XYZ file of C-alpha atoms in Angstrom:
673
model
C -0.635 39.307 32.488
C 2.522 39.018 33.943
C 0.798 39.103 37.629
C -1.376 36.985 35.873
C 0.194 34.151 35.576
C 2.382 34.300 38.621
C -1.275 33.905 41.072
C -2.110 30.895 39.494
C -0.940 27.884 41.568
C 2.675 26.470 40.032
C 1.005 23.331 39.428
C -1.779 24.152 37.000
C 1.356 26.495 35.133
C 2.838 23.323 35.024
C 1.060 21.526 33.187
C 0.387 24.204 30.993
C 3.576 23.854 30.597
C 4.046 20.841 29.799
C 0.958 21.238 26.852
C 2.045 23.482 24.383
C 5.633 21.119 24.867
C 3.844 18.058 23.828
C 2.087 20.667 21.217
C 4.808 21.740 19.878
C 6.009 18.550 19.530
C 3.759 17.287 16.853
C 3.562 20.098 15.402
C 7.208 19.922 14.361
C 6.525 16.934 13.412
C 3.543 18.078 11.275
C 6.724 20.576 9.876
C 9.253 18.105 8.798
C 5.709 16.290 6.927
C 5.034 19.829 5.442
C 8.558 20.469 3.776
C 10.487 17.143 2.545
C 7.374 14.563 2.396
C 4.303 16.239 1.595
C 2.754 15.838 -2.228
C 0.027 18.460 -3.624
C -1.519 19.050 -7.456
C -3.614 21.904 -4.985
C -2.436 25.529 -5.579
C -4.653 26.757 -3.789
C -3.725 28.746 -0.337
C -6.151 28.511 1.525
C -7.365 24.983 0.856
C -3.646 24.715 2.072
C -4.422 26.786 5.061
C -7.487 25.167 6.061
C -5.096 21.485 5.886
C -2.725 23.415 7.929
C -5.699 24.579 9.546
C -7.924 21.039 10.437
C -4.542 19.221 11.282
C -3.953 21.222 13.485
C -7.154 20.629 15.694
C -6.533 17.182 15.544
C -2.755 17.852 17.617
C -4.154 19.203 20.549
C -7.103 17.026 20.233
C -3.783 14.598 20.891
C -2.220 16.440 23.699
C -4.571 16.985 25.486
C -5.901 12.950 25.324
C -1.985 12.247 26.332
C -2.381 14.701 29.208
C -5.413 13.983 31.094
C -3.278 12.179 33.780
C -0.661 13.906 34.480
C -4.024 16.321 34.718
C -5.711 14.209 37.313
C -2.628 13.761 39.878
C -1.218 17.688 39.812
C -4.753 18.004 41.467
C -5.004 15.561 43.635
C -1.977 16.071 44.720
C -2.275 20.420 43.996
C 1.510 21.569 45.562
C 3.145 18.048 47.585
C 3.334 17.807 43.246
C 6.313 19.395 43.859
C 8.299 17.326 47.004
C 7.123 13.357 46.871
C 9.723 11.807 45.294
C 7.365 9.173 44.023
C 5.162 11.500 42.132
C 8.308 13.275 41.030
C 9.607 9.209 39.418
C 5.722 8.531 37.565
C 6.744 12.755 36.345
C 9.904 11.460 34.383
C 8.560 7.881 34.128
C 5.608 8.743 31.928
C 6.183 11.778 30.026
C 10.042 9.896 29.095
C 7.562 6.879 27.974
C 5.228 10.211 26.138
C 7.518 11.516 24.005
C 9.712 7.779 23.388
C 6.613 7.043 22.147
C 5.860 9.872 20.174
C 8.651 10.014 18.072
C 9.581 6.566 17.621
C 4.856 6.778 16.523
C 5.644 10.124 14.043
C 9.044 7.958 12.637
C 7.149 5.819 11.263
C 3.931 7.757 9.970
C 7.210 9.353 7.697
C 8.942 5.798 6.710
C 5.121 4.608 5.814
C 3.881 7.022 3.714
C 7.513 8.357 2.046
C 6.956 3.775 1.252
C 3.305 4.087 1.173
C 1.959 7.484 0.273
C -0.297 6.791 2.836
C -0.557 8.186 6.665
C 0.055 4.897 9.331
C -2.832 2.591 9.230
C -3.198 -0.450 10.425
C -2.146 -2.541 7.599
C 1.514 -1.918 8.834
C 1.017 -4.806 11.819
C 1.377 -7.456 8.771
C 5.216 -6.620 8.512
C 5.334 -7.415 12.239
C 4.603 -11.027 11.984
C 5.729 -13.953 13.189
C 9.438 -15.668 9.991
C 9.050 -12.368 8.951
C 10.346 -9.707 11.060
C 14.228 -10.494 10.630
C 13.455 -9.981 6.547
C 11.771 -6.627 7.456
C 14.641 -5.695 9.761
C 16.693 -6.202 6.815
C 14.533 -4.370 4.813
C 15.586 -1.001 6.725
C 19.003 -1.647 7.686
C 19.624 -1.467 4.092
C 17.578 0.863 3.473
C 17.393 4.066 5.214
C 20.754 5.642 8.277
C 19.141 3.178 10.786
C 22.522 3.023 12.607
C 22.542 7.279 12.475
C 18.565 7.832 13.393
C 19.480 5.500 17.282
C 22.381 8.011 17.617
C 19.015 11.004 16.759
C 16.862 9.656 18.657
C 18.683 9.397 22.106
C 19.849 12.978 21.220
C 16.599 14.432 20.542
C 16.074 12.393 24.178
C 18.694 12.863 26.345
C 17.662 17.325 25.191
C 14.325 16.437 25.580
C 15.535 14.377 29.322
C 17.392 18.341 30.217
C 15.021 20.762 28.695
C 11.943 17.644 32.000
C 14.347 18.587 34.563
C 15.118 21.709 34.173
C 11.178 23.368 33.722
C 10.532 21.246 37.000
C 13.513 22.343 39.184
C 12.487 25.814 37.737
C 8.300 25.164 38.785
C 9.810 23.488 42.558
C 11.940 26.572 42.731
C 8.979 28.617 43.292
C 6.820 29.551 46.349
C 3.586 28.074 46.814
C 0.586 29.252 46.452
C -2.554 27.655 48.366
C -5.805 28.061 47.146
C -10.059 28.279 48.586
C -11.790 24.983 48.500
C -14.340 27.469 46.073
C -11.987 28.983 44.244
C -10.182 25.513 44.036
C -13.135 24.504 42.502
C -13.588 26.800 39.728
C -10.316 26.714 38.664
C -11.182 22.785 38.585
C -13.641 22.660 36.223
C -12.195 25.466 34.479
C -9.447 23.073 32.970
C -11.446 20.007 33.172
C -14.352 22.568 30.380
C -10.902 23.975 29.018
C -9.776 20.243 28.412
C -13.237 18.066 27.092
C -13.746 21.587 23.968
C -9.774 20.791 22.983
C -10.750 18.047 23.024
C -14.908 17.520 21.052
C -11.971 20.403 18.974
C -15.582 21.853 17.010
C -18.812 24.370 17.118
C -20.694 22.002 16.234
C -23.464 19.620 17.254
C -20.395 17.215 16.376
C -16.508 16.264 17.527
C -13.796 16.538 14.764
C -13.693 14.161 12.797
C -10.935 12.417 10.852
C -13.347 12.586 7.975
C -13.298 16.134 8.149
C -10.062 16.527 6.678
C -10.953 14.131 3.632
C -12.455 17.837 2.336
C -10.767 18.210 -0.660
C -10.142 14.600 -3.453
C -6.251 15.321 -2.300
C -5.125 12.636 -1.513
C -1.880 15.530 0.201
C -3.717 17.884 1.349
C -5.636 14.849 3.002
C -2.511 13.879 4.721
C -1.925 17.150 6.083
C -4.622 17.099 7.950
C -4.701 14.057 9.674
C -2.806 13.596 12.924
C -1.671 9.767 12.238
C -1.203 8.770 15.609
C -4.996 9.481 16.119
C -5.929 7.045 12.327
C -4.340 4.712 13.623
C -6.436 4.146 16.633
C -9.489 4.939 14.971
C -8.730 2.343 12.107
C -7.496 -0.399 14.397
C -10.812 -1.256 15.248
C -10.949 -3.472 11.480
C -13.414 -6.273 11.393
C -11.824 -9.008 11.018
C -12.582 -10.202 6.987
C -15.316 -12.905 6.596
C -17.844 -13.295 3.723
C -21.939 -13.131 4.337
C -23.584 -16.220 2.713
C -27.283 -13.341 1.894
C -25.253 -10.521 0.609
C -23.314 -13.236 -1.371
C -27.082 -14.719 -2.904
C -28.277 -10.950 -3.359
C -25.375 -9.874 -5.363
C -24.767 -13.722 -6.960
C -26.662 -13.579 -10.225
C -25.031 -9.826 -11.877
C -21.689 -11.458 -10.855
C -22.628 -15.201 -12.509
C -23.775 -13.560 -16.153
C -20.283 -11.683 -16.316
C -18.109 -14.212 -15.136
C -20.848 -16.164 -17.853
C -20.707 -19.199 -15.456
C -22.268 -22.339 -16.775
C -24.763 -22.778 -14.450
C -25.799 -20.325 -12.627
C -27.916 -21.296 -8.563
C -27.810 -19.136 -6.391
C -28.936 -21.556 -3.652
C -24.569 -24.017 -3.822
C -23.483 -20.611 -5.170
C -21.779 -22.317 -8.693
C -18.918 -20.286 -10.466
C -17.193 -23.275 -13.485
C -16.757 -22.500 -16.256
C -15.732 -25.509 -18.251
C -13.504 -24.719 -21.150
C -12.209 -28.141 -23.549
C -8.663 -26.634 -24.224
C -7.532 -27.135 -27.717
C -4.557 -30.405 -28.440
C -3.425 -28.677 -31.859
C -1.888 -25.770 -30.004
C 2.008 -26.322 -29.122
C 2.098 -26.936 -25.395
C 4.877 -23.837 -24.989
C 6.445 -22.648 -22.267
C 5.133 -20.701 -20.039
C 7.451 -17.413 -17.774
C 5.107 -15.539 -16.400
C 7.899 -12.874 -14.813
C 6.950 -9.974 -11.687
C 7.365 -6.930 -12.055
C 8.685 -5.496 -8.667
C 7.356 -1.355 -8.393
C 6.167 -1.229 -12.232
C 3.490 0.820 -13.015
C 1.823 2.019 -16.331
C 3.636 5.611 -16.273
C 6.470 4.590 -14.853
C 8.140 2.959 -18.068
C 8.410 4.337 -21.795
C 4.957 2.676 -23.297
C 3.088 4.887 -21.580
C 4.696 8.520 -22.685
C 7.137 9.092 -19.256
C 8.925 11.498 -20.121
C 12.580 9.805 -19.278
C 11.684 7.017 -21.635
C 13.441 4.126 -19.126
C 13.009 1.522 -20.496
C 14.188 0.840 -23.916
C 13.723 -3.535 -24.065
C 10.270 -3.340 -22.334
C 9.199 -1.044 -25.109
C 10.763 -3.178 -27.221
C 9.389 -6.472 -26.483
C 5.605 -4.780 -26.549
C 6.671 -3.092 -29.667
C 7.455 -6.599 -30.775
C 4.417 -8.527 -28.684
C 1.222 -7.105 -27.310
C 1.112 -4.201 -24.706
C -2.749 -4.338 -22.574
C -2.891 -0.286 -21.984
C -5.006 -0.630 -19.444
C -3.740 -3.579 -17.215
C -4.387 -4.078 -13.509
C -3.361 -4.881 -10.004
C -6.626 -5.868 -7.414
C -4.980 -4.036 -5.158
C -1.823 -2.138 -3.594
C 0.628 -5.211 -2.009
C 3.611 -8.050 -3.691
C 1.853 -10.749 -1.253
C -1.630 -9.721 -2.451
C -0.734 -9.682 -6.156
C 1.062 -12.811 -5.771
C -2.574 -14.176 -4.613
C -4.232 -12.409 -7.250
C -2.282 -13.297 -10.332
C -1.881 -17.829 -8.851
C -5.276 -18.407 -7.212
C -7.661 -16.032 -10.044
C -9.038 -13.874 -6.424
C -8.379 -10.672 -5.303
C -7.218 -10.227 -2.244
C -9.887 -7.438 -0.229
C -8.484 -8.893 2.746
C -8.713 -6.267 5.297
C -5.399 -5.727 6.896
C -3.864 -9.436 7.364
C -3.320 -10.217 3.289
C -5.086 -13.836 2.319
C -1.250 -15.454 1.700
C -0.666 -14.698 5.739
C -5.098 -16.433 7.060
C -5.243 -20.204 7.040
C -8.497 -20.329 6.033
C -8.068 -18.524 2.390
C -5.084 -21.537 1.743
C -6.803 -23.400 0.229
C -7.820 -22.349 -3.536
C -9.064 -24.127 -6.827
C -5.864 -22.971 -9.433
C -5.820 -22.523 -13.101
C -1.385 -23.058 -12.004
C -2.638 -26.293 -10.802
C -4.027 -27.650 -14.403
C -0.857 -27.259 -16.044
C -0.277 -31.438 -16.877
C 2.196 -32.677 -18.277
C 4.100 -28.989 -17.867
C 7.229 -28.590 -15.136
C 5.438 -25.295 -12.798
C 7.922 -23.781 -10.810
C 8.319 -20.268 -8.291
C 11.488 -18.886 -7.985
C 12.418 -15.315 -5.978
C 15.644 -14.235 -5.228
C 14.954 -14.626 -1.482
C 13.358 -16.664 1.076
C 9.476 -17.741 0.031
C 8.302 -17.138 4.038
C 7.802 -13.819 3.212
C 4.349 -13.168 3.791
C 3.588 -17.253 4.012
C 3.378 -16.926 0.067
C 5.736 -20.420 0.524
C 1.196 -21.494 0.869
C -0.276 -19.911 -1.719
C 2.512 -23.063 -4.015
C 2.425 -25.115 -2.468
C -1.373 -26.070 -1.047
C -2.537 -25.838 -4.163
C 0.175 -26.675 -7.517
C 0.830 -29.912 -7.114
C 4.756 -30.577 -8.398
C 5.468 -27.319 -7.875
C 9.036 -26.880 -7.287
C 10.234 -23.806 -5.917
C 13.406 -22.472 -6.252
C 14.854 -19.417 -3.569
C 17.353 -18.312 -0.536
C 19.519 -21.176 -0.911
C 19.288 -22.923 -3.586
C 21.113 -20.176 -5.971
C 24.955 -20.873 -6.344
C 25.064 -16.779 -6.194
C 25.361 -15.173 -2.600
C 22.774 -12.282 -1.814
C 22.875 -8.729 -3.138
C 20.284 -7.315 -0.076
C 17.488 -7.998 1.834
C 15.859 -9.996 -1.012
C 18.326 -11.882 -1.696
C 20.245 -12.504 -5.044
C 20.528 -9.430 -6.879
C 18.141 -9.722 -9.893
C 20.894 -10.442 -13.063
C 22.329 -13.158 -11.127
C 18.198 -14.914 -10.779
C 17.379 -14.049 -14.360
C 20.740 -15.615 -14.963
C 20.170 -18.845 -13.105
C 16.703 -18.921 -13.815
C 16.895 -19.170 -17.757
C 20.199 -22.319 -17.576
C 16.525 -23.910 -15.473
C 14.757 -23.285 -18.873
C 17.720 -24.092 -21.449
C 17.566 -27.903 -19.456
C 14.076 -27.795 -19.736
C 13.618 -26.964 -22.794
C 16.795 -29.239 -24.346
C 14.716 -32.231 -23.023
C 11.149 -31.021 -24.671
C 9.915 -30.268 -21.358
C 7.088 -27.783 -21.084
C 7.557 -25.447 -18.018
C 5.454 -23.246 -16.717
C 7.124 -20.473 -14.629
C 6.255 -17.971 -12.589
C 9.700 -14.678 -11.820
C 9.202 -12.716 -9.207
C 12.434 -9.960 -9.729
C 12.659 -7.525 -6.667
C 15.534 -4.982 -7.272
C 12.750 -2.606 -8.437
C 11.972 -1.782 -4.664
C 13.782 -0.333 -1.900
C 17.046 -0.472 -0.753
C 16.949 -0.344 -4.800
C 20.676 -2.177 -5.135
C 21.747 -2.280 -8.378
C 24.431 -4.520 -9.959
C 26.818 -4.125 -12.527
C 25.401 -7.298 -14.387
C 27.787 -8.132 -16.973
C 29.834 -5.158 -16.306
C 27.760 -2.405 -18.327
C 24.863 -1.696 -17.090
C 26.215 2.618 -14.641
C 23.130 4.089 -13.458
C 23.328 7.129 -14.287
C 24.422 10.580 -12.086
C 22.193 14.821 -11.924
C 24.006 15.985 -13.812
C 23.229 12.836 -17.156
C 20.051 13.800 -17.041
C 17.553 16.780 -18.226
C 16.043 17.355 -14.535
C 13.146 19.849 -16.658
C 12.560 16.469 -18.424
C 13.480 14.377 -14.616
C 10.243 16.615 -13.011
C 7.869 15.783 -14.619
C 8.300 12.290 -14.672
C 6.787 12.093 -11.292
C 10.241 9.881 -10.592
C 10.269 11.292 -6.280
C 14.546 9.921 -6.628
C 17.597 9.402 -9.304
C 18.237 6.056 -6.864
C 14.198 4.432 -8.116
C 15.191 6.092 -11.541
C 17.969 4.003 -12.077
C 15.953 1.028 -10.367
C 13.755 1.236 -12.702
C 16.515 1.164 -15.429
C 18.342 -1.862 -14.000
C 14.999 -4.232 -14.136
C 14.548 -3.451 -17.792
C 17.866 -3.900 -18.285
C 17.548 -7.261 -16.802
C 14.160 -7.578 -18.996
C 17.098 -7.814 -21.411
C 18.752 -9.659 -20.835
C 16.695 -12.301 -19.567
C 15.861 -12.085 -23.253
C 19.007 -12.404 -24.444
C 20.115 -15.594 -22.730
C 16.057 -17.194 -23.920
C 17.785 -16.730 -27.334
C 21.327 -18.042 -26.908
C 19.319 -20.990 -24.218
C 16.814 -21.677 -27.992
C 13.767 -21.500 -25.827
C 12.581 -18.450 -26.678
C 11.542 -19.467 -30.336
C 8.868 -22.195 -27.746
C 7.978 -19.676 -24.368
C 5.402 -17.303 -24.277
C 7.348 -13.963 -22.007
C 4.347 -12.771 -19.774
C 5.319 -9.382 -18.026
C 3.489 -7.008 -15.738
C 4.174 -5.485 -12.352
C 2.976 -6.252 -8.831
C 1.727 -2.408 -8.278
C 3.314 1.146 -9.238
C 5.784 2.673 -7.124
C 5.601 6.182 -4.582
C 5.237 9.225 -7.642
C 5.274 12.236 -7.050
C 2.265 13.785 -9.537
C 2.181 13.395 -13.131
C 0.494 15.030 -16.343
C 1.504 12.465 -19.096
C -1.199 9.945 -18.250
C -4.790 10.281 -20.556
C -6.817 10.198 -17.331
C -6.276 12.223 -14.300
C -4.836 9.258 -12.650
C -3.039 10.186 -9.871
C -5.813 13.036 -8.667
C -8.175 9.840 -8.976
C -4.505 7.410 -7.396
C -5.696 4.466 -10.363
C -3.391 4.900 -10.578
C -0.993 2.885 -8.246
C -3.045 -0.243 -9.723
C -2.505 0.996 -13.541
C 0.646 -1.229 -14.236
C 2.664 -2.164 -16.663
C 1.547 -5.182 -19.267
C 2.982 -6.832 -22.143
C 3.300 -10.838 -23.304
C 5.981 -11.358 -26.073
C 6.529 -14.216 -27.842
C 8.247 -14.115 -31.141
C 6.883 -16.850 -32.802
C 3.544 -17.201 -32.014
C 1.980 -13.559 -31.132
C 1.792 -11.255 -33.831
C 3.865 -7.635 -33.037
C 1.736 -4.527 -32.608
C -0.946 -4.939 -30.981
C -1.569 -3.097 -28.120
C -4.948 -4.071 -26.471
C -7.048 -1.327 -24.633
C -9.826 -3.437 -23.251
C -9.272 -3.212 -19.675
C -7.733 -6.052 -18.617
C -7.012 -7.784 -15.147
C -3.589 -10.159 -13.564
C -6.454 -12.391 -12.470
C -6.740 -13.131 -16.196
C -3.760 -13.768 -17.135
C -3.297 -17.683 -16.510
C -6.354 -18.220 -18.108
C -5.271 -16.450 -20.681
C -1.675 -18.663 -21.228
C -4.075 -21.462 -20.632
C -6.246 -20.974 -23.472
C -3.277 -20.084 -25.876
C -1.659 -23.030 -25.095
C -4.996 -25.252 -25.693
C -4.577 -26.462 -22.011
C -8.336 -27.475 -20.724
C -9.126 -25.939 -17.319
C -12.431 -25.609 -14.570
C -12.724 -21.963 -13.907
C -13.728 -21.355 -10.460
C -12.093 -17.273 -9.622
C -12.713 -14.183 -11.217
C -10.798 -14.040 -13.690
C -10.935 -14.211 -18.092
C -9.344 -14.980 -21.016
C -8.062 -11.859 -21.912
C -8.658 -12.291 -25.546
C -11.913 -13.524 -25.803
C -13.478 -11.999 -27.931
C -17.093 -11.942 -27.384
C -15.862 -9.499 -24.339
C -14.899 -6.718 -26.692
C -17.333 -4.714 -24.549
C -18.525 -4.068 -21.138
C -15.097 -5.730 -20.500
C -14.386 -4.095 -15.971
C -11.536 -4.798 -14.471
C -11.266 -4.894 -10.282
C -8.980 -2.417 -8.174
C -8.917 -1.655 -4.759
C -7.377 1.605 -4.224
C -7.203 4.688 -1.216
C -7.664 8.146 -1.485
C -7.707 10.787 1.248
C -7.191 8.373 3.256
C -10.386 6.206 1.947
C -10.398 3.293 0.677
C -12.630 1.816 -1.951
C -13.618 -0.246 -4.191
C -14.144 -0.319 -7.716
C -14.484 -1.647 -11.639
C -13.057 0.120 -13.903
C -14.345 -0.515 -17.916
C -13.697 2.322 -21.153
C -16.018 4.038 -20.197
C -16.686 3.814 -16.514
C -15.628 3.719 -13.284
C -17.597 2.453 -10.879
C -16.166 3.233 -6.371
C -17.951 2.386 -3.967
C -16.301 4.119 -0.325
C -15.334 0.983 1.351
C -16.194 1.954 5.097
C -19.565 4.079 4.639
C -20.223 2.027 1.718
C -21.419 5.228 -0.692
C -21.613 4.398 -4.095
C -19.930 6.998 -7.059
C -19.492 6.523 -10.438
C -17.482 8.626 -12.989
C -17.209 8.665 -16.799
C -13.281 8.135 -18.348
C -14.113 9.593 -21.669
C -15.547 13.417 -20.222
C -14.911 14.483 -16.702
C -12.942 11.348 -14.978
C -12.877 13.449 -12.039
C -17.026 14.265 -12.118
C -19.453 12.348 -10.112
C -22.107 11.616 -13.023
C -23.668 9.432 -10.842
C -27.284 11.112 -10.797
C -27.425 11.872 -14.608
C -27.141 7.897 -15.009
C -29.216 5.931 -12.820
C -29.588 2.863 -15.530
C -26.610 2.579 -15.864
C -24.951 2.963 -12.541
C -27.467 0.790 -11.317
C -26.407 -2.192 -12.918
C -22.479 -0.925 -12.166
C -23.281 -1.258 -8.613
C -24.860 -4.793 -8.724
C -21.991 -5.865 -11.019
C -19.249 -4.192 -8.541
C -20.646 -5.226 -4.757
C -21.092 -8.567 -6.812
C -17.969 -9.647 -7.951
C -16.870 -8.383 -4.165
C -19.399 -10.179 -2.345
C -18.319 -13.365 -4.661
C -14.421 -12.639 -4.089
C -15.495 -12.720 0.171
C -17.407 -16.282 -0.693
C -14.519 -18.206 -2.417
C -11.803 -16.574 -0.780
C -13.077 -18.632 1.981
C -15.225 -21.246 0.236
C -12.985 -22.600 -3.472
C -11.676 -25.183 -1.875
C -10.387 -27.799 -3.547
């Protein structure tokens, strides 16, 4: 064997060795992912082994694709490959760029997975949007050990450079072997066939495809089976966001019937519903509080073993708790857009707030006549172009943001939540003292990396591992104690807001609406009524409750599915405000919808995107890429597809789901004022 290896020309052996180096780099990052990031509810070793097997085949494919340029040059120059200075420069430049690029992409993928729970995909490009790069860079700086990471990367690249130089010298010093023309043609043919076979990577009619990694319903197993760089590239060809008038009209009637449009008309695509209001109702203040990264599962009201949110629990007990409340998609920008416009953000790469053609909308908030209107956050509204969502659609709206607050910045997201609430409450009090009703959107941010917590009034304290029952903690889903403390701090500030409202005299004539913008990344958990971690619906199932001690009967629990699209129509009805609704939202308290109410949601399971309608009993989902549907009975086996067993129900829900989706696509471009 040793003689056989030595009889192979050195330039071919050099390519073999470089292929091995490159493959080992990818295996190293796969091992890092498996040891430190991999999460699954599957315990079958054969399933994990299959994911590894597929993942290694993907790694080999990428290795061979990247080694092709080196192979071509070596076969052209053969023995002179080691004697020509320009070739040596090309060799080191190509390999250095290759290894640096791969290492950075793998690090980015690990960070992306740690943050969002999915492998790297083109949506990450939104963080490079003009005007937002600085904020995102600051968040990375404050959340991660950037300096140590850069030093580690420099040391790693130096180590690779040393290995590359030694490998080059080793092969350059070896004797040349000349092959006859026929033998060289044989070697060349063999190398081409081996490389092509490795890239094809399948003993089947079709080559290896990334969908093969999705052989289970488990996101962790699927992620282990993918190569993140190949997956990223395969998704770069996403079509631009648009709408299809023919599809809109085809599915218009199911959507219009469900929304109860006043005068359904598929020709004009009318979505208007008029609500006359009730002038006898008091013009109460409205404060919407967006709770950053606050899903249902992490909070006390939904049975989390750690019971981290006692203030939220108290307010929900004394108000209205929405047990099955959903956001249309995971993303703070998508949530702010959706709650304000009443339309789900179904854009594929860029969020709707970043899409110039989607920023002109007829919204319910704009119709609060006689109300002062506020949008308040601790940071800057240039984030995700959110400023335009409000200023372009809500006349007379006043924005309070970074620079308007007296308090200093706490981190990249601006002033701390405690300071934001303290100063916002003073504005609410001033309005109330002048008997001027107001509607305010108050956006919290500290339950988010870098998880900045402050002392507040001096009595908030972070808990340490020694303070916790770690057995319960492991069952709770929290991925770190910092994450747990950040949620506790958010709960502390919710209590702080209500305390200030009581002291400021505006508690008794204000409706507070609290809702999460999406769930946080959690470890597997099993205490919820549905296996939502496995279903992936947990990412969009969020905390939601209302509190108004003088105007809401305490102890109400609503299990009918609700959506943040429904918030403004609901509060408009609560204060008797007349309005026209052109959106996909509806009144949460409409008693005629006690049954048959659904919430539109989007989620990622096994790296595949789905849009769906979820109701009391059924979840109907459609694969965003393939269009393949599935239906699940949430009151029986919520993971068993029963679409074939109930064709009539499936047909109704298919028309409704597609109608809701196509109507949304249309309205995003055609709901202009």
